[in-house]
mmCIF file of C-alpha atoms and ligand atoms in Angstrom:
data_model
loop_
_atom_site.group_PDB
_atom_site.id
_atom_site.type_symbol
_atom_site.label_atom_id
_atom_site.label_comp_id
_atom_site.label_asym_id
_atom_site.label_seq_id
_atom_site.Cartn_x
_atom_site.Cartn_y
_atom_site.Cartn_z
ATOM 1 C CA MET A 817 115.602 97.443 -107.780
ATOM 2 C CA ASN A 818 117.168 99.871 -110.225
ATOM 3 C CA GLY A 819 119.362 102.688 -108.956
ATOM 4 C CA LYS A 820 117.262 105.268 -107.091
ATOM 5 C CA ARG A 821 118.048 108.876 -106.261
ATOM 6 C CA ILE A 822 118.240 109.711 -102.586
ATOM 7 C CA THR A 823 118.665 113.186 -101.187
ATOM 8 C CA LEU A 824 120.351 112.767 -97.833
ATOM 9 C CA ILE A 825 120.057 115.667 -95.414
ATOM 10 C CA ILE A 826 122.618 115.536 -92.632
ATOM 11 C CA GLY A 827 121.780 117.397 -89.445
ATOM 12 C CA GLY A 828 124.210 118.505 -86.756
ATOM 13 C CA GLY A 829 124.791 115.841 -84.153
ATOM 14 C CA ILE A 830 127.555 113.558 -82.999
ATOM 15 C CA ALA A 831 125.829 110.722 -84.884
ATOM 16 C CA ALA A 832 126.346 112.559 -88.182
ATOM 17 C CA TYR A 833 129.457 110.463 -88.809
ATOM 18 C CA LYS A 834 127.188 107.436 -89.362
ATOM 19 C CA SER A 835 125.767 109.150 -92.450
ATOM 20 C CA CYS A 836 129.104 108.508 -94.200
ATOM 21 C CA GLU A 837 128.632 104.757 -93.850
ATOM 22 C CA LEU A 838 125.026 105.126 -95.009
ATOM 23 C CA VAL A 839 126.219 106.893 -98.172
ATOM 24 C CA ARG A 840 128.681 104.053 -98.758
ATOM 25 C CA LEU A 841 125.966 101.387 -98.356
ATOM 26 C CA LEU A 842 123.597 103.209 -100.706
ATOM 27 C CA ARG A 843 126.291 103.721 -103.333
ATOM 28 C CA LYS A 844 127.383 100.068 -103.049
ATOM 29 C CA ALA A 845 123.786 99.036 -103.725
ATOM 30 C CA GLY A 846 123.823 101.138 -106.896
ATOM 31 C CA HIS A 847 121.851 104.191 -105.742
ATOM 32 C CA GLN A 848 122.656 107.841 -106.378
ATOM 33 C CA VAL A 849 123.074 109.944 -103.244
ATOM 34 C CA ARG A 850 122.961 113.711 -103.155
ATOM 35 C CA CYS A 851 124.063 115.080 -99.791
ATOM 36 C CA VAL A 852 122.775 118.252 -98.202
ATOM 37 C CA LEU A 853 124.625 119.390 -95.079
ATOM 38 C CA THR A 854 122.989 121.724 -92.597
ATOM 39 C CA LYS A 855 125.204 124.415 -91.107
ATOM 40 C CA SER A 856 125.587 122.441 -87.878
ATOM 41 C CA GLY A 857 125.937 119.159 -89.774
ATOM 42 C CA ALA A 858 129.045 120.643 -91.369
ATOM 43 C CA GLN A 859 130.548 120.928 -87.869
ATOM 44 C CA PHE A 860 130.567 117.130 -87.619
ATOM 45 C CA VAL A 861 131.304 115.855 -91.129
ATOM 46 C CA THR A 862 133.047 117.636 -93.924
ATOM 47 C CA PRO A 863 131.561 118.249 -97.368
ATOM 48 C CA LEU A 864 134.749 116.737 -98.759
ATOM 49 C CA SER A 865 134.204 113.312 -97.144
ATOM 50 C CA LEU A 866 130.607 113.227 -98.319
ATOM 51 C CA ALA A 867 131.522 114.364 -101.819
ATOM 52 C CA ALA A 868 134.143 111.614 -102.044
ATOM 53 C CA LEU A 869 131.742 108.929 -100.807
ATOM 54 C CA SER A 870 128.726 110.088 -102.832
ATOM 55 C CA GLU A 871 130.829 110.970 -105.891
ATOM 56 C CA ASP A 872 128.680 114.059 -106.233
ATOM 57 C CA LYS A 873 128.590 117.688 -105.236
ATOM 58 C CA VAL A 874 127.514 118.366 -101.653
ATOM 59 C CA TYR A 875 124.981 121.144 -101.086
ATOM 60 C CA THR A 876 125.239 123.382 -98.063
ATOM 61 C CA GLU A 877 123.801 126.903 -98.420
ATOM 62 C CA LEU A 878 120.373 128.039 -99.550
ATOM 63 C CA PHE A 879 121.523 131.217 -101.197
ATOM 64 C CA ASP A 880 124.347 129.896 -103.297
ATOM 65 C CA LEU A 881 123.517 131.718 -106.517
ATOM 66 C CA LYS A 882 125.543 129.342 -108.645
ATOM 67 C CA ASP A 883 123.545 126.391 -107.324
ATOM 68 C CA GLU A 884 120.323 128.286 -107.896
ATOM 69 C CA VAL A 885 121.283 128.662 -111.552
ATOM 70 C CA GLU A 886 122.510 125.093 -111.983
ATOM 71 C CA MET A 887 119.878 123.449 -109.817
ATOM 72 C CA GLY A 888 117.210 125.380 -107.972
ATOM 73 C CA HIS A 889 116.143 124.099 -104.576
ATOM 74 C CA ILE A 890 112.763 123.068 -105.960
ATOM 75 C CA GLN A 891 114.486 120.952 -108.580
ATOM 76 C CA LEU A 892 116.858 119.514 -105.970
ATOM 77 C CA SER A 893 113.906 118.310 -103.921
ATOM 78 C CA ARG A 894 112.002 117.017 -106.937
ATOM 79 C CA GLN A 895 114.877 115.188 -108.586
ATOM 80 C CA ALA A 896 114.926 112.543 -105.888
ATOM 81 C CA ASP A 897 112.957 109.406 -105.247
ATOM 82 C CA LEU A 898 113.226 109.895 -101.506
ATOM 83 C CA LEU A 899 114.522 112.405 -98.979
ATOM 84 C CA ALA A 900 116.160 111.110 -95.793
ATOM 85 C CA VAL A 901 117.208 113.187 -92.797
ATOM 86 C CA VAL A 902 120.047 111.449 -90.943
ATOM 87 C CA PRO A 903 120.510 112.387 -88.155
ATOM 88 C CA ALA A 904 117.414 114.477 -87.537
ATOM 89 C CA THR A 905 118.154 116.756 -84.597
ATOM 90 C CA ALA A 906 115.516 118.154 -82.208
ATOM 91 C CA ASP A 907 116.008 121.563 -83.806
ATOM 92 C CA LEU A 908 115.585 120.290 -87.358
ATOM 93 C CA ILE A 909 112.519 118.273 -86.334
ATOM 94 C CA GLY A 910 111.063 121.390 -84.683
ATOM 95 C CA ARG A 911 111.630 123.507 -87.764
ATOM 96 C CA MET A 912 110.135 120.821 -90.023
ATOM 97 C CA ALA A 913 107.071 120.525 -87.785
ATOM 98 C CA ALA A 914 106.624 124.308 -87.862
ATOM 99 C CA GLY A 915 106.850 124.352 -91.654
ATOM 100 C CA MET A 916 109.871 126.643 -91.622
ATOM 101 C CA ALA A 917 112.162 127.095 -94.592
ATOM 102 C CA ASP A 918 115.088 129.025 -93.199
ATOM 103 C CA ASP A 919 117.911 126.980 -94.713
ATOM 104 C CA LEU A 920 118.454 124.676 -97.667
ATOM 105 C CA ALA A 921 117.507 121.497 -95.744
ATOM 106 C CA THR A 922 114.151 122.764 -94.455
ATOM 107 C CA THR A 923 113.395 124.460 -97.773
ATOM 108 C CA LEU A 924 113.866 121.174 -99.616
ATOM 109 C CA LEU A 925 111.746 119.351 -97.066
ATOM 110 C CA LEU A 926 108.938 121.878 -97.471
ATOM 111 C CA ALA A 927 109.162 121.938 -101.249
ATOM 112 C CA THR A 928 109.228 118.204 -101.801
ATOM 113 C CA ASP A 929 106.442 115.987 -103.023
ATOM 114 C CA LYS A 930 108.512 112.818 -102.434
ATOM 115 C CA PRO A 931 108.506 110.392 -99.479
ATOM 116 C CA VAL A 932 110.540 111.576 -96.505
ATOM 117 C CA LEU A 933 112.233 109.450 -93.842
ATOM 118 C CA ILE A 934 113.781 110.950 -90.737
ATOM 119 C CA ALA A 935 116.111 109.200 -88.309
ATOM 120 C CA PRO A 936 116.082 111.228 -85.087
ATOM 121 C CA ALA A 937 119.132 111.185 -82.808
ATOM 122 C CA MET A 938 119.584 113.281 -79.708
ATOM 123 C CA ASN A 939 120.040 113.243 -75.965
ATOM 124 C CA VAL A 940 117.443 111.051 -74.247
ATOM 125 C CA ARG A 941 115.834 113.975 -72.387
ATOM 126 C CA MET A 942 115.541 115.983 -75.579
ATOM 127 C CA TRP A 943 113.960 113.000 -77.318
ATOM 128 C CA LEU A 944 111.477 112.374 -74.513
ATOM 129 C CA HIS A 945 110.619 116.068 -74.084
ATOM 130 C CA PRO A 946 106.928 116.718 -74.810
ATOM 131 C CA ALA A 947 107.889 119.339 -77.408
ATOM 132 C CA THR A 948 109.932 116.827 -79.429
ATOM 133 C CA GLN A 949 107.285 114.139 -79.073
ATOM 134 C CA ARG A 950 104.627 116.658 -80.159
ATOM 135 C CA ASN A 951 106.702 117.593 -83.195
ATOM 136 C CA ILE A 952 107.242 113.930 -84.057
ATOM 137 C CA GLU A 953 103.489 113.336 -83.951
ATOM 138 C CA THR A 954 102.978 116.363 -86.220
ATOM 139 C CA LEU A 955 105.495 114.983 -88.706
ATOM 140 C CA ARG A 956 103.896 111.561 -88.553
ATOM 141 C CA GLY A 957 100.570 113.242 -89.308
ATOM 142 C CA ASP A 958 102.222 114.925 -92.309
ATOM 143 C CA GLY A 959 103.054 111.468 -93.669
ATOM 144 C CA ILE A 960 106.729 111.527 -92.764
ATOM 145 C CA GLN A 961 108.244 108.157 -91.883
ATOM 146 C CA ILE A 962 109.992 108.164 -88.507
ATOM 147 C CA LEU A 963 112.766 105.646 -87.827
ATOM 148 C CA GLU A 964 112.624 105.415 -84.034
ATOM 149 C CA PRO A 965 115.958 105.939 -82.274
ATOM 150 C CA ASP A 966 117.702 103.005 -80.619
ATOM 151 C CA GLU A 967 118.112 102.662 -76.917
ATOM 152 C CA GLY A 968 121.552 102.474 -75.342
ATOM 153 C CA ALA A 969 124.527 104.337 -73.948
ATOM 154 C CA MET A 970 124.841 107.766 -75.521
ATOM 155 C CA ALA A 971 127.817 109.957 -76.365
ATOM 156 C CA CYS A 972 126.660 112.377 -73.632
ATOM 157 C CA GLY A 973 127.029 109.615 -71.015
ATOM 158 C CA GLU A 974 123.302 109.045 -70.469
ATOM 159 C CA PHE A 975 121.343 105.892 -71.242
ATOM 160 C CA GLY A 976 117.997 105.528 -72.997
ATOM 161 C CA PRO A 977 116.313 106.071 -76.356
ATOM 162 C CA GLY A 978 117.966 108.627 -78.606
ATOM 163 C CA ARG A 979 120.767 106.825 -80.423
ATOM 164 C CA LEU A 980 120.847 106.880 -84.187
ATOM 165 C CA PRO A 981 120.150 103.343 -85.493
ATOM 166 C CA GLU A 982 123.058 101.628 -87.232
ATOM 167 C CA PRO A 983 123.577 102.624 -90.900
ATOM 168 C CA GLN A 984 122.477 99.141 -92.042
ATOM 169 C CA SER A 985 119.073 99.591 -90.343
ATOM 170 C CA ILE A 986 118.633 103.043 -91.888
ATOM 171 C CA PHE A 987 119.624 101.617 -95.267
ATOM 172 C CA ASP A 988 117.061 98.801 -94.864
ATOM 173 C CA ALA A 989 114.343 101.321 -93.954
ATOM 174 C CA ILE A 990 115.155 103.458 -97.004
ATOM 175 C CA ILE A 991 115.131 100.452 -99.340
ATOM 176 C CA ALA A 992 111.861 99.201 -97.844
ATOM 177 C CA MET A 993 110.312 102.652 -98.412
ATOM 178 C CA LEU A 994 111.488 102.650 -101.990
ATOM 179 C CA GLY A 995 109.521 99.464 -102.485
ATOM 180 C CA GLY A 996 112.339 96.974 -102.492
ATOM 181 C CA SER A 997 113.500 94.614 -99.829
ATOM 182 C CA PRO A 998 117.230 94.533 -99.206
ATOM 183 C CA LYS A 999 118.936 91.354 -100.440
ATOM 184 C CA PRO A 1000 122.321 91.452 -98.736
ATOM 185 C CA LEU A 1001 122.661 87.650 -98.983
ATOM 186 C CA ALA A 1002 122.048 87.455 -102.728
ATOM 187 C CA GLY A 1003 124.459 84.959 -104.252
ATOM 188 C CA GLN A 1004 125.273 83.296 -100.906
ATOM 189 C CA HIS A 1005 124.449 79.649 -100.164
ATOM 190 C CA VAL A 1006 123.463 78.777 -96.602
ATOM 191 C CA ILE A 1007 122.754 75.285 -95.255
ATOM 192 C CA VAL A 1008 120.353 75.088 -92.306
ATOM 193 C CA THR A 1009 119.615 71.920 -90.333
ATOM 194 C CA ALA A 1010 116.391 71.802 -88.340
ATOM 195 C CA GLY A 1011 114.091 69.573 -86.352
ATOM 196 C CA PRO A 1012 114.850 66.371 -84.478
ATOM 197 C CA THR A 1013 116.262 63.173 -85.863
ATOM 198 C CA HIS A 1014 114.441 59.882 -85.477
ATOM 199 C CA GLU A 1015 116.603 56.868 -84.692
ATOM 200 C CA PRO A 1016 114.704 53.671 -85.443
ATOM 201 C CA ILE A 1017 114.689 50.669 -83.140
ATOM 202 C CA ASP A 1018 112.544 48.526 -85.382
ATOM 203 C CA PRO A 1019 110.190 49.194 -88.330
ATOM 204 C CA VAL A 1020 107.548 50.794 -86.074
ATOM 205 C CA ARG A 1021 109.500 52.415 -83.231
ATOM 206 C CA TYR A 1022 112.083 55.135 -82.951
ATOM 207 C CA VAL A 1023 113.898 57.318 -80.409
ATOM 208 C CA ALA A 1024 113.302 61.045 -80.879
ATOM 209 C CA ASN A 1025 113.342 64.367 -79.018
ATOM 210 C CA ARG A 1026 110.975 67.294 -78.544
ATOM 211 C CA SER A 1027 112.424 69.632 -81.184
ATOM 212 C CA SER A 1028 109.608 71.158 -83.280
ATOM 213 C CA GLY A 1029 111.853 72.632 -85.996
ATOM 214 C CA LYS A 1030 110.199 76.058 -85.573
ATOM 215 C CA GLN A 1031 113.389 78.020 -84.857
ATOM 216 C CA GLY A 1032 115.363 76.389 -87.683
ATOM 217 C CA TYR A 1033 112.523 76.877 -90.176
ATOM 218 C CA ALA A 1034 112.193 80.535 -89.158
ATOM 219 C CA ILE A 1035 115.935 81.019 -89.702
ATOM 220 C CA ALA A 1036 115.763 79.364 -93.133
ATOM 221 C CA GLU A 1037 112.895 81.689 -94.078
ATOM 222 C CA ALA A 1038 114.640 84.827 -92.774
ATOM 223 C CA LEU A 1039 117.807 83.937 -94.713
ATOM 224 C CA ALA A 1040 115.807 83.407 -97.913
ATOM 225 C CA THR A 1041 114.078 86.758 -97.394
ATOM 226 C CA LEU A 1042 117.523 88.390 -97.363
ATOM 227 C CA GLY A 1043 118.243 86.777 -100.717
ATOM 228 C CA ALA A 1044 120.254 83.700 -99.681
ATOM 229 C CA ARG A 1045 119.976 80.385 -101.512
ATOM 230 C CA VAL A 1046 118.923 78.189 -98.601
ATOM 231 C CA THR A 1047 119.198 74.407 -98.350
ATOM 232 C CA LEU A 1048 117.139 73.258 -95.384
ATOM 233 C CA VAL A 1049 118.050 69.761 -94.216
ATOM 234 C CA SER A 1050 115.118 68.823 -92.053
ATOM 235 C CA GLY A 1051 114.371 66.034 -89.650
ATOM 236 C CA PRO A 1052 110.746 64.868 -89.325
ATOM 237 C CA VAL A 1053 108.577 67.909 -88.422
ATOM 238 C CA HIS A 1054 105.050 69.127 -89.089
ATOM 239 C CA LEU A 1055 105.842 72.438 -90.736
ATOM 240 C CA PRO A 1056 105.322 73.846 -94.242
ATOM 241 C CA THR A 1057 108.420 74.520 -96.332
ATOM 242 C CA PRO A 1058 109.310 78.228 -96.084
ATOM 243 C CA LYS A 1059 108.950 80.230 -99.309
ATOM 244 C CA GLY A 1060 112.002 80.158 -101.554
ATOM 245 C CA VAL A 1061 113.773 77.443 -99.528
ATOM 246 C CA HIS A 1062 115.055 74.127 -100.906
ATOM 247 C CA ARG A 1063 114.092 71.454 -98.372
ATOM 248 C CA ILE A 1064 115.632 68.014 -98.044
ATOM 249 C CA ASP A 1065 113.847 65.654 -95.676
ATOM 250 C CA VAL A 1066 115.863 63.169 -93.657
ATOM 251 C CA GLU A 1067 115.083 60.894 -90.776
ATOM 252 C CA THR A 1068 118.286 59.919 -88.997
ATOM 253 C CA ALA A 1069 121.501 61.695 -87.986
ATOM 254 C CA VAL A 1070 123.485 59.638 -90.501
ATOM 255 C CA GLU A 1071 121.118 60.744 -93.286
ATOM 256 C CA MET A 1072 121.338 64.344 -92.087
ATOM 257 C CA GLN A 1073 125.123 64.251 -92.203
ATOM 258 C CA ALA A 1074 125.084 62.858 -95.750
ATOM 259 C CA ALA A 1075 122.628 65.546 -96.894
ATOM 260 C CA VAL A 1076 124.755 68.326 -95.383
ATOM 261 C CA ALA A 1077 127.953 66.946 -96.954
ATOM 262 C CA GLY A 1078 126.193 66.428 -100.297
ATOM 263 C CA ASN A 1079 125.130 70.074 -100.459
ATOM 264 C CA LEU A 1080 128.501 71.695 -99.838
ATOM 265 C CA PRO A 1081 130.064 74.070 -100.645
ATOM 266 C CA ALA A 1082 128.205 76.735 -98.718
ATOM 267 C CA ASP A 1083 129.075 80.208 -97.500
ATOM 268 C CA ALA A 1084 127.490 79.603 -94.105
ATOM 269 C CA ALA A 1085 125.864 76.785 -92.149
ATOM 270 C CA VAL A 1086 123.395 77.146 -89.314
ATOM 271 C CA MET A 1087 123.026 73.878 -87.448
ATOM 272 C CA VAL A 1088 119.794 74.200 -85.516
ATOM 273 C CA ALA A 1089 118.775 70.537 -85.572
ATOM 274 C CA ALA A 1090 118.508 68.642 -82.310
ATOM 275 C CA VAL A 1091 120.477 65.659 -83.555
ATOM 276 C CA ALA A 1092 120.166 62.439 -81.560
ATOM 277 C CA ASP A 1093 123.425 61.509 -79.871
ATOM 278 C CA TRP A 1094 122.896 57.791 -80.316
ATOM 279 C CA ARG A 1095 121.507 55.375 -82.851
ATOM 280 C CA PHE A 1096 120.541 51.739 -82.395
ATOM 281 C CA PRO A 1097 120.845 48.621 -84.440
ATOM 282 C CA SER A 1098 117.392 48.562 -85.978
ATOM 283 C CA ALA A 1099 115.645 45.192 -86.013
ATOM 284 C CA ASP A 1100 114.276 44.119 -89.414
ATOM 285 C CA GLN A 1101 111.027 42.956 -87.826
ATOM 286 C CA LYS A 1102 108.932 44.467 -85.082
ATOM 287 C CA ILE A 1103 110.424 43.518 -81.705
ATOM 288 C CA LYS A 1104 107.909 41.376 -79.873
ATOM 289 C CA LYS A 1105 107.039 41.875 -76.243
ATOM 290 C CA GLN A 1106 108.637 39.117 -74.220
ATOM 291 C CA ASP A 1107 107.484 38.177 -70.770
ATOM 292 C CA GLY A 1108 109.438 40.107 -68.126
ATOM 293 C CA ALA A 1109 112.350 40.861 -70.412
ATOM 294 C CA PRO A 1110 112.373 44.351 -72.012
ATOM 295 C CA PRO A 1111 114.675 44.552 -75.049
ATOM 296 C CA VAL A 1112 118.201 45.838 -74.452
ATOM 297 C CA LEU A 1113 119.042 48.753 -76.731
ATOM 298 C CA GLU A 1114 122.695 48.922 -77.632
ATOM 299 C CA PRO A 1115 123.432 52.490 -78.635
ATOM 300 C CA SER A 1116 126.327 53.568 -80.779
ATOM 301 C CA GLU A 1117 127.386 57.188 -81.073
ATOM 302 C CA ASN A 1118 126.040 59.262 -83.952
ATOM 303 C CA PRO A 1119 128.411 61.371 -86.037
ATOM 304 C CA ASP A 1120 128.695 64.944 -84.782
ATOM 305 C CA ILE A 1121 127.604 66.755 -87.941
ATOM 306 C CA LEU A 1122 128.570 70.203 -86.692
ATOM 307 C CA ALA A 1123 132.032 69.241 -85.448
ATOM 308 C CA GLY A 1124 132.666 67.251 -88.643
ATOM 309 C CA LEU A 1125 131.674 70.209 -90.811
ATOM 310 C CA CYS A 1126 134.001 72.526 -88.890
ATOM 311 C CA ARG A 1127 136.937 70.203 -89.627
ATOM 312 C CA SER A 1128 135.971 69.608 -93.244
ATOM 313 C CA PRO A 1129 138.151 71.008 -96.041
ATOM 314 C CA LEU A 1130 134.887 72.453 -97.370
ATOM 315 C CA ARG A 1131 134.135 74.251 -94.092
ATOM 316 C CA PRO A 1132 131.829 77.215 -94.787
ATOM 317 C CA ARG A 1133 133.215 80.649 -93.910
ATOM 318 C CA LEU A 1134 130.707 80.980 -91.090
ATOM 319 C CA VAL A 1135 129.512 77.985 -89.073
ATOM 320 C CA ILE A 1136 126.915 78.492 -86.372
ATOM 321 C CA GLY A 1137 125.875 75.880 -83.834
ATOM 322 C CA PHE A 1138 123.030 75.841 -81.366
ATOM 323 C CA ALA A 1139 123.155 74.729 -77.764
ATOM 324 C CA ALA A 1140 119.984 73.722 -75.996
ATOM 325 C CA GLU A 1141 120.774 73.544 -72.301
ATOM 326 C CA THR A 1142 118.733 73.226 -69.144
ATOM 327 C CA GLU A 1143 121.358 74.602 -66.730
ATOM 328 C CA GLN A 1144 124.609 76.641 -66.767
ATOM 329 C CA VAL A 1145 123.572 77.651 -70.269
ATOM 330 C CA ILE A 1146 126.365 80.118 -71.057
ATOM 331 C CA ASP A 1147 129.171 78.048 -69.500
ATOM 332 C CA TYR A 1148 128.237 74.858 -71.325
ATOM 333 C CA ALA A 1149 127.695 76.720 -74.587
ATOM 334 C CA THR A 1150 131.040 78.528 -74.347
ATOM 335 C CA THR A 1151 132.850 75.212 -73.903
ATOM 336 C CA LYS A 1152 130.796 73.732 -76.742
ATOM 337 C CA ARG A 1153 131.887 76.468 -79.167
ATOM 338 C CA MET A 1154 135.518 75.583 -78.564
ATOM 339 C CA ARG A 1155 134.949 71.823 -78.685
ATOM 340 C CA LYS A 1156 132.970 71.881 -81.914
ATOM 341 C CA GLY A 1157 135.150 74.496 -83.609
ATOM 342 C CA CYS A 1158 132.278 76.665 -84.813
ATOM 343 C CA ASP A 1159 132.300 80.469 -85.072
ATOM 344 C CA TRP A 1160 129.181 81.230 -83.057
ATOM 345 C CA ILE A 1161 127.053 79.225 -80.680
ATOM 346 C CA ILE A 1162 123.508 80.344 -80.130
ATOM 347 C CA ALA A 1163 122.544 79.105 -76.703
ATOM 348 C CA ASN A 1164 119.088 78.804 -75.273
ATOM 349 C CA ASP A 1165 117.646 77.587 -72.027
ATOM 350 C CA VAL A 1166 115.201 74.820 -72.878
ATOM 351 C CA SER A 1167 114.179 74.070 -69.302
ATOM 352 C CA GLY A 1168 110.879 75.978 -69.917
ATOM 353 C CA ASP A 1169 108.590 75.545 -72.924
ATOM 354 C CA VAL A 1170 111.037 76.744 -75.599
ATOM 355 C CA MET A 1171 110.940 73.403 -77.405
ATOM 356 C CA GLY A 1172 107.745 73.482 -79.445
ATOM 357 C CA GLY A 1173 106.883 77.015 -78.267
ATOM 358 C CA ASP A 1174 106.882 80.235 -80.274
ATOM 359 C CA ARG A 1175 109.266 82.288 -78.148
ATOM 360 C CA ASN A 1176 112.943 82.044 -77.435
ATOM 361 C CA SER A 1177 115.566 83.935 -75.475
ATOM 362 C CA VAL A 1178 119.053 83.354 -76.769
ATOM 363 C CA HIS A 1179 122.659 84.189 -76.004
ATOM 364 C CA ILE A 1180 125.110 84.559 -78.875
ATOM 365 C CA ILE A 1181 128.571 83.346 -78.018
ATOM 366 C CA THR A 1182 131.371 84.388 -80.348
ATOM 367 C CA ASP A 1183 135.095 84.975 -79.984
ATOM 368 C CA GLN A 1184 134.104 88.502 -78.900
ATOM 369 C CA GLY A 1185 132.161 87.240 -75.859
ATOM 370 C CA VAL A 1186 128.516 86.717 -74.936
ATOM 371 C CA GLU A 1187 125.551 88.791 -76.015
ATOM 372 C CA SER A 1188 122.161 88.055 -74.464
ATOM 373 C CA TRP A 1189 119.022 88.968 -76.361
ATOM 374 C CA PRO A 1190 115.714 89.628 -74.623
ATOM 375 C CA ASP A 1191 112.960 87.040 -74.858
ATOM 376 C CA THR A 1192 111.169 87.449 -78.191
ATOM 377 C CA ASP A 1193 109.298 85.342 -80.745
ATOM 378 C CA LYS A 1194 111.230 82.844 -82.826
ATOM 379 C CA ALA A 1195 110.565 84.731 -86.082
ATOM 380 C CA GLU A 1196 112.199 87.874 -84.671
ATOM 381 C CA VAL A 1197 115.159 85.877 -83.304
ATOM 382 C CA ALA A 1198 115.480 84.418 -86.813
ATOM 383 C CA ARG A 1199 115.408 87.834 -88.506
ATOM 384 C CA GLN A 1200 118.101 89.152 -86.192
ATOM 385 C CA ILE A 1201 120.304 86.090 -86.696
ATOM 386 C CA ALA A 1202 119.859 86.338 -90.485
ATOM 387 C CA GLN A 1203 120.846 90.009 -90.403
ATOM 388 C CA ARG A 1204 123.903 89.145 -88.288
ATOM 389 C CA ILE A 1205 124.876 86.514 -90.828
ATOM 390 C CA ALA A 1206 124.477 89.039 -93.654
ATOM 391 C CA ASP A 1207 126.708 91.506 -91.782
ATOM 392 C CA ALA A 1208 129.331 88.814 -91.117
ATOM 393 C CA LEU A 1209 129.441 87.676 -94.763
ATOM 394 C CA ALA A 1210 129.410 91.232 -96.186
HETATM 395 O O1 C5P B 199 126.490 68.413 -78.645
HETATM 396 P P1 C5P B 199 125.182 69.090 -78.732
HETATM 397 O O2 C5P B 199 124.084 68.230 -79.284
HETATM 398 O O3 C5P B 199 124.730 69.777 -77.474
HETATM 399 O O4 C5P B 199 125.459 70.282 -79.765
HETATM 400 C C1 C5P B 199 124.442 71.024 -80.359
HETATM 401 C C2 C5P B 199 124.877 71.545 -81.676
HETATM 402 O O5 C5P B 199 125.589 70.547 -82.412
HETATM 403 C C3 C5P B 199 123.710 71.911 -82.544
HETATM 404 O O6 C5P B 199 124.117 72.956 -83.428
HETATM 405 C C4 C5P B 199 123.439 70.617 -83.305
HETATM 406 O O7 C5P B 199 122.753 70.859 -84.512
HETATM 407 C C5 C5P B 199 124.840 70.086 -83.524
HETATM 408 N N1 C5P B 199 124.958 68.633 -83.543
HETATM 409 C C6 C5P B 199 125.287 67.985 -84.702
HETATM 410 N N2 C5P B 199 125.450 66.625 -84.705
HETATM 411 C C7 C5P B 199 125.293 65.905 -83.586
HETATM 412 C C8 C5P B 199 124.966 66.548 -82.386
HETATM 413 C C9 C5P B 199 124.788 67.915 -82.402
HETATM 414 O O8 C5P B 199 125.423 68.634 -85.735
HETATM 415 N N3 C5P B 199 125.451 64.609 -83.616
#
């Protein structure tokens, strides 16, 4: 997407500081940002910081005659591809809903014929107040895009919806509105392993596990959507190849290890596969049933692909392992992260119907501690992991 012009209106709220990071992200992606500070916005961020980050003049007052000569407010609102209000306070939302034009920000918003996105941020009670909700519905009816506030601990000490989403999420919403999808992983190579491995016993039999490959495939797809070059090393599964992903089919753990090694270097690796721990000497001919004497399988240990990759001179910058556990999920996974030497372990409890199912509830274990995500579908887990990876590689 070519550089677009964004008029960013910054309302007065403690979250206004996040608009600085948003300006930086937009500029880094090659877009032009023109900042308009409301009077109360200027109490939280200075025009100087915004001017430095946007590399442009910052507009503050409606009746600045010099600005009216150089660029009238109508022109200011028209010479943009999109207007974004970040943060949008209850007061600003109320004035927009009432169609007021009593300062530069509201005048631009009334005069514009361009798409408008607002990112509300305020105290939880103010956000949930019927007046605010009524105003939000009015704005929605006017065709304004509302980026719902996040839920969490607030600067005022309360908890609930009302927090300004992180700058990256606001950036993504702006880019999506402008008709592009953000590609933060463009130019990055990520290897993903997925599915089970099959360890043959003879030409017609093998030892396998219940992995469906769904979570790994969803991660490969989400990474490709963010612009990554994805090599998906897949055990035997019944799934279509995700769009834009290079898939290499393997059967055994030894083959999977060779395929991973053969596709390095990579910027990140996500090892989702449920690799068999053991392999067996495979008979050349079908083992025949013998009276009363079942065959003795003599297992030997498979290579640990994840641990090997972490010790490799070609170790990717970010290596992520998975841990499927049926008990003491977090404890086992925390130990596993240390033992394998990977950066993150994504742990899930597979005692239910996670394997083969469409939902997953995961815990992310990093050197910062444990973060538990609520139960959600595997595609959403994948999108969030992909976004995390993009943030970590940025
Ligand atoms: O040791 P365990 O199988 O529980 O570890 C799970 C993690 O290690 C997963 O990320 C899996 O893909 C990886 N693994 C591997 N090679 C093995 C066994 C597991 O890469 N032989």
